[in-house]
Short mmCIF file of C-alpha atoms and ligand atoms in Angstrom, two decimals:
data_model
loop_
_atom_site.label_atom_id
_atom_site.label_comp_id
_atom_site.label_asym_id
_atom_site.label_seq_id
_atom_site.Cartn_x
_atom_site.Cartn_y
_atom_site.Cartn_z
CA UNK L 294 -51.32 17.59 -128.22
CA UNK L 295 -52.65 15.42 -126.17
CA UNK L 296 -53.87 16.39 -122.52
CA UNK L 297 -51.17 14.16 -120.48
CA UNK L 298 -51.11 14.74 -116.52
CA UNK L 299 -48.30 12.36 -116.71
CA UNK L 300 -45.39 14.60 -116.11
CA UNK L 301 -46.62 16.45 -112.98
CA UNK L 302 -43.61 15.89 -111.15
CA UNK L 303 -41.00 15.92 -113.47
CA UNK L 304 -39.29 19.74 -112.91
CA UNK L 305 -37.79 20.86 -116.35
CA UNK L 306 -35.05 23.40 -117.75
CA UNK L 307 -33.91 24.77 -120.50
CA UNK L 308 -30.45 25.90 -121.91
CA UNK L 309 -32.36 28.56 -124.58
CA UNK L 310 -28.96 28.63 -126.90
CA UNK L 311 -28.50 29.74 -130.60
CA UNK L 312 -30.36 32.45 -130.93
CA UNK L 313 -27.64 34.60 -132.23
CA UNK L 314 -26.64 32.00 -134.68
CA UNK L 315 -30.04 31.37 -135.95
CA UNK L 316 -30.27 35.50 -136.22
CA UNK L 317 -26.05 35.38 -137.57
CA UNK L 318 -27.61 33.08 -140.41
CA UNK L 319 -30.32 34.85 -142.04
CA UNK L 320 -28.18 37.96 -142.30
CA UNK L 321 -30.45 39.44 -140.12
CA UNK L 322 -29.39 41.42 -135.85
CA UNK L 323 -28.35 39.47 -133.02
CA UNK L 324 -31.93 40.85 -132.16
CA UNK L 325 -33.83 39.36 -134.11
CA UNK L 326 -33.57 36.23 -133.12
CA UNK L 327 -33.70 36.71 -129.90
CA UNK L 328 -37.26 37.70 -130.84
CA UNK L 329 -37.83 34.61 -132.58
CA UNK L 330 -36.57 33.21 -128.98
CA UNK L 331 -39.13 34.24 -127.54
CA UNK L 332 -41.36 33.10 -130.10
CA UNK L 333 -40.12 29.86 -129.14
CA UNK L 334 -40.88 30.81 -125.36
CA UNK L 335 -44.55 30.98 -125.92
CA UNK L 336 -44.80 28.03 -128.34
CA UNK L 337 -42.75 25.95 -125.42
CA UNK L 338 -44.57 27.42 -123.00
CA UNK L 339 -47.94 26.62 -124.52
CA UNK L 340 -46.63 22.55 -125.22
CA UNK L 341 -45.55 22.51 -121.30
CA UNK L 342 -48.59 22.81 -119.62
CA UNK L 343 -50.73 21.54 -122.66
CA UNK L 344 -48.31 17.83 -121.85
CA UNK L 345 -48.98 18.05 -118.29
CA UNK L 346 -45.19 19.30 -117.26
CA UNK L 347 -45.16 20.50 -113.37
CA UNK L 348 -42.21 22.57 -113.39
CA UNK L 349 -40.11 24.31 -116.34
CA UNK L 350 -37.80 26.36 -115.89
CA UNK L 351 -36.01 29.50 -118.85
CA UNK L 352 -32.68 29.92 -118.82
CA UNK L 353 -33.10 33.69 -120.08
CA UNK L 354 -30.17 35.93 -119.26
CA UNK L 355 -27.32 34.72 -116.99
CA UNK L 356 -24.97 37.36 -114.93
CA UNK L 357 -22.43 37.01 -118.25
CA UNK L 358 -24.97 37.88 -120.36
CA UNK L 359 -23.81 42.22 -118.63
CA UNK L 360 -21.00 41.16 -120.48
CA UNK L 361 -22.76 42.26 -124.14
CA UNK L 362 -22.86 44.88 -125.87
CA UNK L 363 -25.58 47.26 -124.71
CA UNK L 364 -27.52 47.52 -127.99
CA UNK L 365 -28.28 43.69 -126.83
CA UNK L 366 -28.83 43.86 -123.32
CA UNK L 367 -31.04 46.49 -123.67
CA UNK L 368 -33.18 44.46 -126.69
CA UNK L 369 -33.48 41.42 -124.29
CA UNK L 370 -34.51 43.74 -120.96
CA UNK L 371 -36.99 45.17 -123.32
CA UNK L 372 -38.61 42.06 -124.83
CA UNK L 373 -38.25 40.69 -120.98
CA UNK L 374 -40.91 43.00 -119.65
CA UNK L 375 -43.17 42.97 -123.11
CA UNK L 376 -43.29 39.77 -122.98
CA UNK L 377 -44.31 39.54 -118.69
CA UNK L 378 -47.06 42.48 -120.22
CA UNK L 379 -48.58 40.15 -122.93
CA UNK L 380 -48.46 36.71 -121.82
CA UNK L 381 -50.33 37.20 -118.12
CA UNK L 382 -53.65 37.00 -118.79
CA UNK L 383 -53.11 33.79 -120.74
CA UNK L 384 -51.18 32.61 -117.73
CA UNK L 385 -53.79 33.70 -115.23
CA UNK L 386 -56.47 31.82 -117.85
CA UNK L 387 -54.53 28.75 -118.41
CA UNK L 388 -53.12 28.38 -114.73
CA UNK L 389 -49.85 29.21 -115.15
CA UNK L 390 -47.64 30.53 -111.89
CA UNK L 391 -44.85 32.67 -113.26
CA UNK L 392 -41.48 33.46 -111.24
CA UNK L 393 -38.82 35.28 -112.28
CA UNK L 394 -35.18 33.86 -110.25
CA UNK L 395 -32.33 35.67 -110.61
CA UNK L 396 -31.03 38.50 -109.27
CA UNK L 397 -33.54 42.35 -109.28
CA UNK L 398 -30.90 44.73 -108.09
CA UNK L 399 -29.42 45.20 -111.20
CA UNK L 400 -32.88 44.98 -113.72
CA UNK L 401 -34.79 48.26 -114.20
CA UNK L 402 -36.97 49.00 -111.83
CA UNK L 403 -40.04 49.08 -114.26
CA UNK L 404 -39.09 45.46 -115.24
CA UNK L 405 -38.92 44.99 -111.64
CA UNK L 406 -42.47 46.53 -110.75
CA UNK L 407 -43.58 44.55 -114.74
CA UNK L 408 -42.29 41.65 -112.72
CA UNK L 409 -43.25 41.86 -109.16
CA UNK L 410 -47.23 42.40 -110.82
CA UNK L 411 -46.49 38.65 -112.74
CA UNK L 412 -45.82 37.03 -109.79
CA UNK L 413 -49.12 38.17 -107.76
CA UNK L 414 -51.40 38.06 -110.69
CA UNK L 415 -50.11 34.53 -111.22
CA UNK L 416 -49.95 33.13 -107.66
CA UNK L 417 -53.13 31.15 -107.78
CA UNK L 418 -52.00 29.15 -110.71
CA UNK L 419 -51.68 25.55 -109.13
CA UNK L 420 -51.41 23.53 -113.59
CA UNK L 421 -47.43 24.85 -114.93
CA UNK L 422 -44.98 25.93 -112.28
CA UNK L 423 -42.39 28.63 -115.19
CA UNK L 424 -39.87 29.89 -113.83
CA UNK L 425 -37.91 32.84 -116.14
CA UNK L 426 -34.31 33.20 -114.90
CA UNK L 427 -33.33 36.60 -115.25
CA UNK L 428 -29.91 37.65 -114.18
CA UNK L 429 -29.12 34.70 -112.71
CA UNK L 430 -26.10 32.74 -111.60
CA UNK L 431 -26.09 29.61 -109.37
CA UNK L 432 -22.96 30.36 -107.88
CA UNK L 433 -23.96 33.57 -106.36
CA UNK L 434 -27.37 31.98 -105.44
CA UNK L 435 -24.76 28.96 -104.08
CA UNK L 436 -23.55 31.89 -102.17
CA UNK L 437 -26.13 33.41 -101.38
CA UNK L 438 -27.88 31.16 -99.76
CA UNK L 439 -24.39 29.86 -98.11
CA UNK L 440 -23.70 32.39 -96.46
CA UNK L 441 -27.51 32.90 -95.14
CA UNK L 442 -27.32 29.62 -93.19
CA UNK L 443 -25.94 28.88 -89.57
CA UNK L 444 -22.87 27.32 -88.81
CA UNK L 445 -23.44 25.64 -86.32
CA UNK L 446 -26.22 23.53 -86.77
CA UNK L 447 -26.28 20.71 -89.98
CA UNK L 448 -28.84 21.38 -92.54
CA UNK L 449 -30.28 19.22 -94.79
CA UNK L 450 -30.24 19.91 -98.39
CA UNK L 451 -34.22 20.19 -99.41
CA UNK L 452 -33.89 23.40 -97.10
CA UNK L 453 -30.58 24.06 -98.63
CA UNK L 454 -32.55 23.75 -101.66
CA UNK L 455 -35.41 26.17 -100.03
CA UNK L 456 -33.44 28.61 -99.11
CA UNK L 457 -32.27 28.61 -102.64
CA UNK L 458 -35.55 29.82 -104.25
CA UNK L 459 -34.64 27.90 -107.76
CA UNK L 460 -37.22 25.60 -107.43
CA UNK L 461 -35.96 22.76 -106.18
CA UNK L 462 -34.84 19.46 -107.74
CA UNK L 463 -34.11 19.58 -111.57
CA UNK L 464 -35.59 15.88 -113.60
CA UNK L 465 -34.72 16.73 -117.26
CA UNK L 466 -32.02 19.78 -118.12
CA UNK L 467 -32.22 20.58 -122.31
CA UNK L 468 -29.74 22.35 -123.83
CA UNK L 469 -30.29 23.88 -127.08
CA UNK L 470 -27.46 24.80 -129.66
CA UNK L 471 -25.53 22.57 -130.67
CA UNK L 472 -23.44 23.26 -127.13
CA UNK L 473 -22.97 20.98 -124.44
CA UNK L 474 -21.88 22.98 -121.13
CA UNK L 475 -24.16 24.13 -117.74
CA UNK L 476 -23.44 27.61 -118.05
CA UNK L 477 -23.56 28.05 -114.69
CA UNK L 478 -26.80 27.08 -114.81
CA UNK L 479 -29.33 25.41 -111.03
CA UNK L 480 -25.85 23.32 -111.02
CA UNK L 481 -27.80 22.67 -107.40
CA UNK L 482 -30.53 21.60 -108.61
CA UNK L 483 -29.43 19.62 -111.33
CA UNK L 484 -27.21 17.62 -109.37
CA UNK L 485 -29.43 14.05 -110.65
CA UNK L 486 -30.47 15.60 -113.67
CA UNK L 487 -30.85 13.89 -117.03
CA UNK L 488 -29.44 16.08 -119.14
CA UNK L 489 -29.75 16.32 -123.14
CA UNK L 490 -28.09 18.49 -125.29
CA UNK L 491 -29.59 19.57 -129.10
CA UNK L 492 -28.00 20.21 -131.95
CA UNK L 493 -31.42 22.76 -132.65
CA UNK L 494 -31.02 26.50 -132.36
CA UNK L 495 -33.65 27.72 -129.88
CA UNK L 496 -35.55 30.11 -132.42
CA UNK L 497 -35.90 26.47 -134.09
CA UNK L 498 -36.95 24.17 -130.98
CA UNK L 499 -40.69 23.13 -131.80
CA UNK L 500 -43.40 21.29 -129.42
CA UNK L 501 -42.76 17.76 -130.88
CA UNK L 502 -38.63 18.33 -130.23
CA UNK L 503 -39.71 18.87 -125.88
CA UNK L 504 -41.69 15.95 -126.77
CA UNK L 505 -39.10 14.30 -127.84
CA UNK L 506 -36.81 14.33 -124.71
CA UNK L 507 -39.21 14.16 -122.53
CA UNK L 508 -39.67 10.44 -124.62
CA UNK L 509 -35.99 10.11 -124.34
CA UNK L 510 -35.97 11.48 -120.06
CA UNK L 511 -38.72 8.75 -119.51
CA UNK L 512 -36.80 6.11 -121.42
CA UNK L 513 -34.20 6.47 -119.17
CA UNK L 514 -33.80 4.62 -115.98
CA UNK L 515 -32.78 7.26 -113.20
CA UNK L 516 -30.58 5.21 -110.59
CA UNK L 517 -28.92 8.06 -107.94
CA UNK L 518 -26.56 6.65 -106.79
CA UNK L 519 -27.66 2.99 -105.72
CA UNK L 520 -28.03 0.50 -108.21
CA UNK L 521 -30.45 -1.53 -111.34
CA UNK L 522 -33.36 -3.18 -109.86
CA UNK L 523 -32.78 -5.68 -111.57
CA UNK L 524 -29.21 -5.49 -109.86
CA UNK L 525 -31.17 -4.96 -106.25
CA UNK L 526 -29.69 -8.24 -104.10
CA UNK L 527 -31.75 -9.83 -100.98
CA UNK L 528 -31.08 -8.69 -97.36
CA UNK L 529 -27.75 -10.98 -96.39
CA UNK L 530 -25.45 -10.99 -99.29
CA UNK L 531 -23.92 -8.85 -101.64
C1 FPP X 868 -28.51 32.15 -125.84
O1 FPP X 868 -28.36 32.53 -127.25
C2 FPP X 868 -29.73 33.02 -125.56
C3 FPP X 868 -30.21 34.11 -125.11
C4 FPP X 868 -28.69 35.07 -124.17
C5 FPP X 868 -31.64 35.07 -124.26
C6 FPP X 868 -33.09 33.44 -124.65
C7 FPP X 868 -33.46 34.93 -124.29
C8 FPP X 868 -35.09 35.00 -124.78
C9 FPP X 868 -34.76 33.64 -125.42
C10 FPP X 868 -35.85 35.25 -125.93
C11 FPP X 868 -36.93 36.11 -125.06
C12 FPP X 868 -36.60 35.64 -123.51
C13 FPP X 868 -37.85 35.41 -122.92
C14 FPP X 868 -38.74 34.76 -121.93
C15 FPP X 868 -38.98 36.22 -123.34
P1 FPP X 868 -27.09 33.53 -127.79
O2 FPP X 868 -27.43 34.79 -127.77
O3 FPP X 868 -26.42 33.41 -127.20
O4 FPP X 868 -27.18 32.37 -128.88
P2 FPP X 868 -25.78 32.06 -129.93
O5 FPP X 868 -24.98 31.00 -129.04
O6 FPP X 868 -25.49 32.01 -130.65
O7 FPP X 868 -25.08 33.31 -129.91
#
């Protein structure tokens, strides 16, 4: 894939949905779908890096996912840890700064230690800012930040974004798996995100699918509540 820097300011977020269905139609256990999902994560991170995307945030485990059977939750946690351990050298080599967003207090100590190590080792990465959301809930993140604000002082949206600590505005939000909802992911940050929904199950999501979503994003006119360029009227007249 061509190296490009044109997406350097673009922040992409992905709701990686469809692992379970991908496995079920193949007669496999759900965890096999998640393992295939982890392979897709590697592929898409590499593609994002090649495309010169500035930031990529992946929804790996929502705070509501604790409701799933313990075998699935345990398997997912193991997958995250293995992924972080295996990918750390590549992240360092390719200038990828990896961070994990979400609550940490309910994670296994071994996973927390691995997360901290990867974050420390990749801190110098300047190419791609990769964030993986684990035990993440946008509502909870907003409530936590809101409770830290000083009630008698007005706070700007940018200051609030900093308090949230999730990476700021999302430009393009992609959801695989055919559903069309946000599922408590980056609600504040996606206020003006362009949304792309695809029926492709996450394990099948390819570099070409990512490039195509970016192409769709580029073709959209973003007005942020303003007017289309040709509708802007000269001073004095509406
Ligand atoms: C949603 O699909 C997916 C998840 C809850 C887990 C996401 C995990 C991965 C993509 C693999 C590992 C990730 C990393 C970062 C190494 P689902 O299980 O709800 O699918 P379904 O809707 O078809 O049941």
